[in-house]
């Protein structure tokens, strides 16, 4: 772990963020976990997968 992160954690322990900021960060984490779970269970749509061969001009 970086020394900078340790100093930041110490500062947060002495002066904790407001409840509103904590809720905001937790909401972002929940949204990210929901997106990861959706992709894990349903997979990535084939229509959104880029086709690299088309961009290079390769045609079989």
JSON list of C-alpha atoms in Angstrom, two decimals:
[
{"chain": "A", "resi": 1, "resn": "UNK", "atom": "CA", "xyz": [0.00, 0.00, 0.00]},
{"chain": "A", "resi": 2, "resn": "UNK", "atom": "CA", "xyz": [1.20, 3.46, -0.86]},
{"chain": "A", "resi": 3, "resn": "UNK", "atom": "CA", "xyz": [2.18, 5.88, 1.92]},
{"chain": "A", "resi": 4, "resn": "UNK", "atom": "CA", "xyz": [-0.09, 8.47, 0.36]},
{"chain": "A", "resi": 5, "resn": "UNK", "atom": "CA", "xyz": [-3.11, 6.19, 0.83]},
{"chain": "A", "resi": 6, "resn": "UNK", "atom": "CA", "xyz": [-2.17, 5.58, 4.46]},
{"chain": "A", "resi": 7, "resn": "UNK", "atom": "CA", "xyz": [-2.03, 9.33, 5.11]},
{"chain": "A", "resi": 8, "resn": "UNK", "atom": "CA", "xyz": [-5.37, 9.79, 3.37]},
{"chain": "A", "resi": 9, "resn": "UNK", "atom": "CA", "xyz": [-6.96, 7.04, 5.48]},
{"chain": "A", "resi": 10, "resn": "UNK", "atom": "CA", "xyz": [-5.55, 8.61, 8.64]},
{"chain": "A", "resi": 11, "resn": "UNK", "atom": "CA", "xyz": [-7.01, 11.99, 7.66]},
{"chain": "A", "resi": 12, "resn": "UNK", "atom": "CA", "xyz": [-10.40, 10.38, 6.95]},
{"chain": "A", "resi": 13, "resn": "UNK", "atom": "CA", "xyz": [-10.28, 8.64, 10.36]},
{"chain": "A", "resi": 14, "resn": "UNK", "atom": "CA", "xyz": [-9.66, 11.97, 12.10]},
{"chain": "A", "resi": 15, "resn": "UNK", "atom": "CA", "xyz": [-12.20, 13.93, 10.02]},
{"chain": "A", "resi": 16, "resn": "UNK", "atom": "CA", "xyz": [-14.75, 11.47, 8.64]},
{"chain": "A", "resi": 17, "resn": "UNK", "atom": "CA", "xyz": [-16.74, 12.51, 5.57]},
{"chain": "A", "resi": 18, "resn": "UNK", "atom": "CA", "xyz": [-20.37, 13.56, 5.85]},
{"chain": "A", "resi": 19, "resn": "UNK", "atom": "CA", "xyz": [-23.13, 10.98, 5.76]},
{"chain": "A", "resi": 20, "resn": "UNK", "atom": "CA", "xyz": [-24.26, 12.36, 2.40]},
{"chain": "A", "resi": 21, "resn": "UNK", "atom": "CA", "xyz": [-20.84, 11.73, 0.85]},
{"chain": "A", "resi": 22, "resn": "UNK", "atom": "CA", "xyz": [-20.72, 8.21, 2.29]},
{"chain": "A", "resi": 23, "resn": "UNK", "atom": "CA", "xyz": [-24.16, 7.45, 0.85]},
{"chain": "A", "resi": 24, "resn": "UNK", "atom": "CA", "xyz": [-23.08, 8.81, -2.53]},
{"chain": "A", "resi": 25, "resn": "UNK", "atom": "CA", "xyz": [-20.01, 6.55, -2.64]},
{"chain": "A", "resi": 26, "resn": "UNK", "atom": "CA", "xyz": [-22.06, 3.55, -1.53]},
{"chain": "A", "resi": 27, "resn": "UNK", "atom": "CA", "xyz": [-24.63, 4.25, -4.25]},
{"chain": "A", "resi": 28, "resn": "UNK", "atom": "CA", "xyz": [-21.87, 4.27, -6.87]},
{"chain": "A", "resi": 29, "resn": "UNK", "atom": "CA", "xyz": [-20.51, 0.98, -5.54]},
{"chain": "A", "resi": 30, "resn": "UNK", "atom": "CA", "xyz": [-24.00, -0.58, -5.64]},
{"chain": "A", "resi": 31, "resn": "UNK", "atom": "CA", "xyz": [-24.55, 0.54, -9.24]},
{"chain": "A", "resi": 32, "resn": "UNK", "atom": "CA", "xyz": [-21.18, -0.92, -10.28]},
{"chain": "A", "resi": 33, "resn": "UNK", "atom": "CA", "xyz": [-21.93, -4.22, -8.55]},
{"chain": "A", "resi": 34, "resn": "UNK", "atom": "CA", "xyz": [-25.35, -4.37, -10.19]},
{"chain": "A", "resi": 35, "resn": "UNK", "atom": "CA", "xyz": [-23.81, -3.86, -13.63]},
{"chain": "A", "resi": 36, "resn": "UNK", "atom": "CA", "xyz": [-21.20, -6.52, -12.94]},
{"chain": "A", "resi": 37, "resn": "UNK", "atom": "CA", "xyz": [-23.86, -8.98, -11.75]},
{"chain": "A", "resi": 38, "resn": "UNK", "atom": "CA", "xyz": [-26.02, -8.29, -14.81]},
{"chain": "A", "resi": 39, "resn": "UNK", "atom": "CA", "xyz": [-23.08, -8.98, -17.12]},
{"chain": "A", "resi": 40, "resn": "UNK", "atom": "CA", "xyz": [-22.12, -12.10, -15.18]},
{"chain": "A", "resi": 41, "resn": "UNK", "atom": "CA", "xyz": [-25.60, -13.64, -15.31]},
{"chain": "A", "resi": 42, "resn": "UNK", "atom": "CA", "xyz": [-26.78, -12.46, -18.73]},
{"chain": "A", "resi": 43, "resn": "UNK", "atom": "CA", "xyz": [-23.50, -11.98, -20.57]},
{"chain": "A", "resi": 44, "resn": "UNK", "atom": "CA", "xyz": [-22.35, -9.24, -22.88]},
{"chain": "A", "resi": 45, "resn": "UNK", "atom": "CA", "xyz": [-24.63, -8.60, -25.88]},
{"chain": "A", "resi": 46, "resn": "UNK", "atom": "CA", "xyz": [-23.14, -9.78, -29.15]},
{"chain": "A", "resi": 47, "resn": "UNK", "atom": "CA", "xyz": [-24.35, -6.60, -30.88]},
{"chain": "A", "resi": 48, "resn": "UNK", "atom": "CA", "xyz": [-22.15, -4.47, -28.61]},
{"chain": "A", "resi": 49, "resn": "UNK", "atom": "CA", "xyz": [-18.99, -6.50, -29.23]},
{"chain": "A", "resi": 50, "resn": "UNK", "atom": "CA", "xyz": [-16.75, -4.74, -31.75]},
{"chain": "A", "resi": 51, "resn": "UNK", "atom": "CA", "xyz": [-15.68, -6.74, -34.77]},
{"chain": "A", "resi": 52, "resn": "UNK", "atom": "CA", "xyz": [-11.95, -6.07, -35.07]},
{"chain": "A", "resi": 53, "resn": "UNK", "atom": "CA", "xyz": [-11.62, -7.62, -38.52]},
{"chain": "A", "resi": 54, "resn": "UNK", "atom": "CA", "xyz": [-13.92, -5.02, -40.10]},
{"chain": "A", "resi": 55, "resn": "UNK", "atom": "CA", "xyz": [-11.81, -2.15, -38.79]},
{"chain": "A", "resi": 56, "resn": "UNK", "atom": "CA", "xyz": [-8.61, -3.58, -40.26]},
{"chain": "A", "resi": 57, "resn": "UNK", "atom": "CA", "xyz": [-10.13, -4.12, -43.66]},
{"chain": "A", "resi": 58, "resn": "UNK", "atom": "CA", "xyz": [-9.73, -7.90, -43.42]},
{"chain": "A", "resi": 59, "resn": "UNK", "atom": "CA", "xyz": [-12.34, -9.85, -45.37]},
{"chain": "A", "resi": 60, "resn": "UNK", "atom": "CA", "xyz": [-12.16, -13.65, -45.38]}
]
